[in-house]
Structures are given as structure tokens and as C-alpha cells.
Coordinates of C-alpha atoms in Angstrom, one line a residue:
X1 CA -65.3 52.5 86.6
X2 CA -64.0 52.8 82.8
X3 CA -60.1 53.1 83.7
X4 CA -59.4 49.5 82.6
X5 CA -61.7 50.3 79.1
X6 CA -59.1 50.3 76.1
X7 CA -61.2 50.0 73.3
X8 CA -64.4 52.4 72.7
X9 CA -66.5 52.4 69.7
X10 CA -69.2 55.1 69.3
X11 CA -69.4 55.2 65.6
X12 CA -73.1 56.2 63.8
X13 CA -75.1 57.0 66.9
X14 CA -76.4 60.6 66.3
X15 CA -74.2 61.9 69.5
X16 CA -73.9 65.8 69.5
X17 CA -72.3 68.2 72.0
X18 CA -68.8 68.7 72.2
X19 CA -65.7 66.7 72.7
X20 CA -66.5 64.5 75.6
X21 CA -63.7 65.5 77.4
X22 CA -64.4 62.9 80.3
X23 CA -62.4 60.3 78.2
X24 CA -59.0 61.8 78.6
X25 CA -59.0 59.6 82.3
X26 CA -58.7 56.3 80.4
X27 CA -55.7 56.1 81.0
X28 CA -55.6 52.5 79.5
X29 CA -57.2 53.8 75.9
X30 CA -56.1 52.2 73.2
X31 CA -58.9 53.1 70.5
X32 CA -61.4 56.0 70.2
X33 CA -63.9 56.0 67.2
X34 CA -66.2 58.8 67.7
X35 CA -66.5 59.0 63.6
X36 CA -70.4 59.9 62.2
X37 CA -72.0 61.8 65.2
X38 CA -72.5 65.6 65.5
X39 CA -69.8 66.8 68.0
X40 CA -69.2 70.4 67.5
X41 CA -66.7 73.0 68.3
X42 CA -62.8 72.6 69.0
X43 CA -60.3 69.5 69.9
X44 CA -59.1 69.8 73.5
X45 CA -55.8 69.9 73.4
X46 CA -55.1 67.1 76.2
X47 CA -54.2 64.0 73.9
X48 CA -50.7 63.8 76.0
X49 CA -53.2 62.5 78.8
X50 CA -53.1 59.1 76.3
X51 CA -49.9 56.7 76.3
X52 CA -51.7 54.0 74.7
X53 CA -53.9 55.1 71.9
X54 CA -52.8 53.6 68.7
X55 CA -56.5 54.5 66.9
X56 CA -58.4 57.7 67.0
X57 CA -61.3 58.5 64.5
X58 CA -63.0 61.6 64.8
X59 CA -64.5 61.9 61.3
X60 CA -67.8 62.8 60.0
X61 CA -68.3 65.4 62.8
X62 CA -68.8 69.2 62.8
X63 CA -65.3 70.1 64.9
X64 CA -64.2 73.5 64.2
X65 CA -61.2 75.3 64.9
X66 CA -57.4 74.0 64.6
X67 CA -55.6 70.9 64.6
X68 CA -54.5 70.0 68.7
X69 CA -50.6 70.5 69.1
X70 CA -50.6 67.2 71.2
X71 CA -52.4 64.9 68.3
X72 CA -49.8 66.0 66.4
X73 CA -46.6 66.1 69.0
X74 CA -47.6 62.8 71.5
X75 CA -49.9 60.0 69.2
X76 CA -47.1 58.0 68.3
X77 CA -47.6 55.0 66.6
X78 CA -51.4 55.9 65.7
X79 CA -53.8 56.0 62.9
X80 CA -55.2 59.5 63.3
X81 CA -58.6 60.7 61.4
X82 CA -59.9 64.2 61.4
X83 CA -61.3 64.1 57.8
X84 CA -64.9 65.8 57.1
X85 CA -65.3 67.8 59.6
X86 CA -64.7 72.1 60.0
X87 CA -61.1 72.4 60.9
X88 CA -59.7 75.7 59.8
X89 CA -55.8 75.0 60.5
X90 CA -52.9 73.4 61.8
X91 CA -50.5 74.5 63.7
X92 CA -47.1 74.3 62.0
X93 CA -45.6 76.3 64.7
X94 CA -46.7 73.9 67.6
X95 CA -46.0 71.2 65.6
X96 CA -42.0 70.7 66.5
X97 CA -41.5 66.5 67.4
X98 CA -40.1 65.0 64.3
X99 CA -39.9 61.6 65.3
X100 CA -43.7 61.0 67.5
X101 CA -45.8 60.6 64.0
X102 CA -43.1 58.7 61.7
X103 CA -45.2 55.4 62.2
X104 CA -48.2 57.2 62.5
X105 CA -50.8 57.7 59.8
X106 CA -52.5 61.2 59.4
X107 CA -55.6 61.7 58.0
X108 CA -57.4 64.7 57.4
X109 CA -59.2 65.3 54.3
X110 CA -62.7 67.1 53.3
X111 CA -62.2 69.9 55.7
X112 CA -63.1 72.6 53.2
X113 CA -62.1 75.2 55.4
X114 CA -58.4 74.2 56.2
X115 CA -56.3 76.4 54.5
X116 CA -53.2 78.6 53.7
X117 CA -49.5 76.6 52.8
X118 CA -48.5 73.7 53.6
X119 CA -45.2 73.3 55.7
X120 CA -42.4 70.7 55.4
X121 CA -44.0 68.7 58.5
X122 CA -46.2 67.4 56.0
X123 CA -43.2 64.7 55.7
X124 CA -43.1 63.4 58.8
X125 CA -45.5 60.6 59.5
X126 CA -45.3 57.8 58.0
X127 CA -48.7 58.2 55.6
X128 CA -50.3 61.4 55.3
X129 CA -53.5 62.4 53.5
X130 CA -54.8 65.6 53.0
X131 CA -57.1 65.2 50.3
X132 CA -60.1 67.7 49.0
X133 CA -58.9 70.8 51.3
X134 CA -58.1 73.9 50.7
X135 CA -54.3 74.5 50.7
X136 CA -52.8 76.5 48.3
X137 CA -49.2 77.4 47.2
X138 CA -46.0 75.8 46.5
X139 CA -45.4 72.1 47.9
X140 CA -42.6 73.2 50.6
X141 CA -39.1 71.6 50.6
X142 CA -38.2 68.7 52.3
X143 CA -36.3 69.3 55.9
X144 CA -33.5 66.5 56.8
X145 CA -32.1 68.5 59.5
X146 CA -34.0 66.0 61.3
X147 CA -32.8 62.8 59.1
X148 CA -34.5 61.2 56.3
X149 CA -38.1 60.7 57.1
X150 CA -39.8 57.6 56.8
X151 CA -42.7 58.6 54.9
X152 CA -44.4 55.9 52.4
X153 CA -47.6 57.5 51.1
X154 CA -48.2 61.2 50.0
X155 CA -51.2 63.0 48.9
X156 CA -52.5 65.9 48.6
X157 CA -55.1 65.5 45.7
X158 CA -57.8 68.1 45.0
X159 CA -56.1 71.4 46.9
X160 CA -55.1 74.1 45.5
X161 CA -51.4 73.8 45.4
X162 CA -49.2 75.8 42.6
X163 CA -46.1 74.5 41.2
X164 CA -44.2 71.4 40.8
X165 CA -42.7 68.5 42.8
X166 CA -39.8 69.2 45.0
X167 CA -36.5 68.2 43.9
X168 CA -35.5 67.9 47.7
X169 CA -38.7 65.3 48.0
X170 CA -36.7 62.7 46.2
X171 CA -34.7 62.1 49.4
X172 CA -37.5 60.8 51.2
X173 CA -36.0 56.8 50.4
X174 CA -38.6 54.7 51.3
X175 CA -41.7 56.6 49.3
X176 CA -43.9 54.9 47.5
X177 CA -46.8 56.7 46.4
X178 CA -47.6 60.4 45.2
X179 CA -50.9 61.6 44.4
X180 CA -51.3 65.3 43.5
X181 CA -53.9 65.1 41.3
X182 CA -56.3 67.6 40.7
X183 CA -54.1 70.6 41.4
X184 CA -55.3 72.5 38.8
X185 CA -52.0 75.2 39.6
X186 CA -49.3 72.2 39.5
X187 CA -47.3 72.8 36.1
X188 CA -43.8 72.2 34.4
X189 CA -42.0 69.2 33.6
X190 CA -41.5 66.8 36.8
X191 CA -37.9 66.8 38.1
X192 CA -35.8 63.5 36.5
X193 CA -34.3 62.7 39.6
X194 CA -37.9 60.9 40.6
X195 CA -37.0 58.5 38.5
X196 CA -34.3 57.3 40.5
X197 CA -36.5 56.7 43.9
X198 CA -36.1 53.1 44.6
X199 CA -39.5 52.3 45.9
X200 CA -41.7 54.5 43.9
X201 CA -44.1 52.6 42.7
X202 CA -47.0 55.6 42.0
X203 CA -47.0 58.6 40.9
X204 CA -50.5 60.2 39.7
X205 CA -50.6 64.1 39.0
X206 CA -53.6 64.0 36.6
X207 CA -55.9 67.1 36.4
X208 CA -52.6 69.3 36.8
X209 CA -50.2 70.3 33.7
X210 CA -47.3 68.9 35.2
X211 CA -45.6 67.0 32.1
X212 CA -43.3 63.8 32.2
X213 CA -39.6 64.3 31.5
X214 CA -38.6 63.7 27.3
X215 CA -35.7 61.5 25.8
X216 CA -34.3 59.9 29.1
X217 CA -33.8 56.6 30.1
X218 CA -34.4 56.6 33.6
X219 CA -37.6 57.6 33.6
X220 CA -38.5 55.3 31.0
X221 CA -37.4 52.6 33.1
X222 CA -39.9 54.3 36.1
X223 CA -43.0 54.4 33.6
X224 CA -41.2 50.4 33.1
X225 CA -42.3 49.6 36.6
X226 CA -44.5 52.3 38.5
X227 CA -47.9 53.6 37.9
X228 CA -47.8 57.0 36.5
X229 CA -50.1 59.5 34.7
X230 CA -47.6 60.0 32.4
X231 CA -48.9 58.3 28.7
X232 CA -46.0 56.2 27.7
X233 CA -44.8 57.3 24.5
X234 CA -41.4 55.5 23.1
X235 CA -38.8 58.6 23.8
X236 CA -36.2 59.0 21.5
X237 CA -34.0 56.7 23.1
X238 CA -36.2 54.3 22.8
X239 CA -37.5 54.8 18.8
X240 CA -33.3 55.4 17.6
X241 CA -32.5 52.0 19.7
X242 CA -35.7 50.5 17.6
X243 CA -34.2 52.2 14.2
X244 CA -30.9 51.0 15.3
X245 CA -31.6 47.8 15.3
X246 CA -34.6 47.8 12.3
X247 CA -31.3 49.5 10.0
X248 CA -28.8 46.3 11.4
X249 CA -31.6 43.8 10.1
X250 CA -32.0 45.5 6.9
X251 CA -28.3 45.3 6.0
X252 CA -28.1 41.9 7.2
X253 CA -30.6 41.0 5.3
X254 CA -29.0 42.8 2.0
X255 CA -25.4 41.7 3.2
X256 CA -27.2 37.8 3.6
X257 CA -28.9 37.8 -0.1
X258 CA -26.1 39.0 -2.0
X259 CA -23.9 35.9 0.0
X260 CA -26.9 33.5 -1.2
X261 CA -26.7 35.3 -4.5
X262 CA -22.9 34.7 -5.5
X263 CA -22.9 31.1 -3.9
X264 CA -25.9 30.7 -6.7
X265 CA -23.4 32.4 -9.5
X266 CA -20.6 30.4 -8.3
X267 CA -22.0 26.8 -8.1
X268 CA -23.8 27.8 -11.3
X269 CA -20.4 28.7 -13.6
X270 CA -19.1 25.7 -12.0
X271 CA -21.7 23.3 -13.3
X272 CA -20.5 21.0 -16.1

């Protein structure tokens, strides 16, 4: 009798077959590792059975097929991963509860075979990865007709996504850290208003030709205290303040010698 069994570790031990669906009546689950084993074919779609799960690693298998609606609409408070295995897609259209993933984190990278464009759920949990896919098109707008999600960590490194940032992604208050890198069809100059997130502390976009904004003080001030790929040149606020104040020194300088100079003149023609 396994009902009272809430933590289960299989990791590494050469299992194959499919999804042992016998564990969706442990009821008391509150971690599943099944990562580095040989499962094949699709995700049931019964992860509602689970009230309790806060970890679920399914990693380094062969699943195939799409993303289970119920991961993605019921695992709240979880730390999901799907990465390296066959997954072809997930369903955007299934995937309708806003608030279930926002302190969840979402995993699911190295699937070479999960394609097509991304949707604006991408937002929603709290940390989302989706690294070294497939994707392609433009980075979609973000959606508050939900509210402002709580999203802290974005990537989506090494897909094939066009374009640039999102304007509307700025919104998104508490986020911390971008990675798009390696995007080779990311281009044009980054929105300003990225500058004005308050707790964005990285932003990487290497391997794209996105470009950092020119001649504007707030986004000096971000390269000041985030991480960016941007290579920090002085803009030209910063090189007139610096001739600004290089011209002041020069002319106090003169102005200074030419006070020292008739102070000399005058104590001289008033020497006996």
C-alpha cells in the first residue's frame, strides 16, 4: 500500500515503457522524479488526480507527443521539467488557468521537435524556460486581461524566434531576467522603455542583432546596474557631460592664472 508515499525518486535506473500510469493513485504525492530512464510515448493527461505535487521531473526520457493540459492548468505551486525529451507541442488552446502556474516553474527545453509560435501564456508562471527548441516567430504580446503576471525569469535562448522584444513585456513588474540569445532572427534596436523595469537585473540577447538604444540616459543608468549584452560605450550624454565639465576646468584654469598673473603685476609695481 503506496497511498501514504509522498516522495518517489526513480532517477538513472534504465526504466523503459511508458508512463506508469499506476502513480496517479498517490494521492498523497508530493514529488515525482522519473528524469534519465527510457519512458516512451505520450503524458497521460490525469495530473488533476495530484493535489499535492510541488516537484515533477520527467527529463531525459523519450516522451513524444504534446504537453498534458492538466500539467499545465492544475500543478500549482510546482517545479515542472519536461526538458530532453520528444515533445512536439503545447497546447495553447487548453492552456486557459492564468493564475495555477504563477508560482510554478516551467521547464522544457531540448525538445528539438516542439515547434511553431509561441503564445502569450508563455508569461504566466513564475519562471519559464524553453531553451534549445524549435519555436519560431515573433515573441507574442503580453496579455493583462488577466492582471500583471508575476513572472521573474524569461528565456527562450537558442529558438528560432524573429523580431524584437515586446514593448507590452515591460509591464511584467517584477522581471528580472531575459535571455534571448541565440535567436539568430531577433533584430532592431531594443525598446527604451526596458530601461525603466525596476527589477531587471539581466538582459542577454547575444547571437541576435538586436542593438542597445543610442544617446539616452535611462538606459545608461540600466547598463549602470544590470547585466546586459549591450557593450557600454559613453553615449552622447555621457561624452558632452564629460566635455562639459573638461571645457569648465579649462576656463577655470585660464580664468585662475590670469588672477595669479595680475596679483604678480600688482604686488610687483607696488614694490619699493
Amino acid at each position: 500500500n503506496l497511498t501514504s508515499l509522498t516522495d518517489l525518486n526513480l532517477h538513472s535506473n534504465a526504466l523503459n515503457g511508458t508512463f506508469p500510469e499506476v502513480l496517479f493513485s498517490l494521492t498523497s504525492i508530493k514529488s515525482i522524479d522519473l528524469s534519465f530512464n527510457s519512458f516512451a510515448g505520450p503524458i497521460p493527461d490525469k495530473f488533476d488526480s495530484f493535489s499535492s505535487l510541488t516537484y515533477l521531473d520527467l527529463s531525459l526520457n523519450q516522451f513524444t507527443g504534446s504537453v498534458p493540459p492538466t500539467i499545465l492548468n492544475t500543478l500549482s505551486n510546482c517545479n515542472i521539467d519536461l526538458s530532453d525529451n520528444n515533445l512536439t507541442s503545447i497546447p495553447w488552446d487548453q492552456w486557459t488557468n492564468s493564475q495555477v502556474l504563477s508560482n510554478s516553474i516551467l521547464t522544457i527545453f531540448g525538445n528539438k521537435k516542439l515547434s511553431g509560435r509561441l503564445s502569450y501564456q508563455i508569461y504566466w508562471p513564475k519562471e519559464i524556460y524553453l531553451n534549445s527548441n524549435a519555436f519560431s516567430g515573433l515573441l507574442p504580446e503580453l496579455n493583462t486581461t488577466s492582471g500583471i503576471p508575476s513572472i521573474t525569469y524569461f528565456s527562450v535562448s537558442s529558438n528560432q524566434i524573429t523580431g524584437n522584444l515586446p514593448i507590452s513585456l515591460t509591464q511584467a513588474t517584477y522581471l528580472a531576467t531575459i535571455y534571448v540569445t541565440y535567436n539568430y532572427g531577433m533584430y532592431g534596436q531594443i525598446p527604451v522603455e526596458y530601461a525603466s523595469m525596476p527589477y531587471l537585473n539581466t538582459l542577454q540577447f547575444y547571437g541576435t542583432s538586436l542593438t542597445c538604444p543610442k544617446d539616452n540616459y535611462q538606459w545608461d543608468q540600466l547598463q549602470g546596474r544590470a547585466a546586459t549584452s549591450c557593450p557600454y560605450n559613453y553615449s552622447s550624454y555621457d561624452h558632452h557631460d564629460y566635455v562639459g565639465w573638461y571645457i569648465a576646468l579649462f576656463i577655470g584654469g585660464i580664468v585662475l592664472l590670469l588672477i595669479i598673473a595680475a596679483l604678480i603685476i600688482f604686488c610687483a609695481t607696488r614694490s619699493p
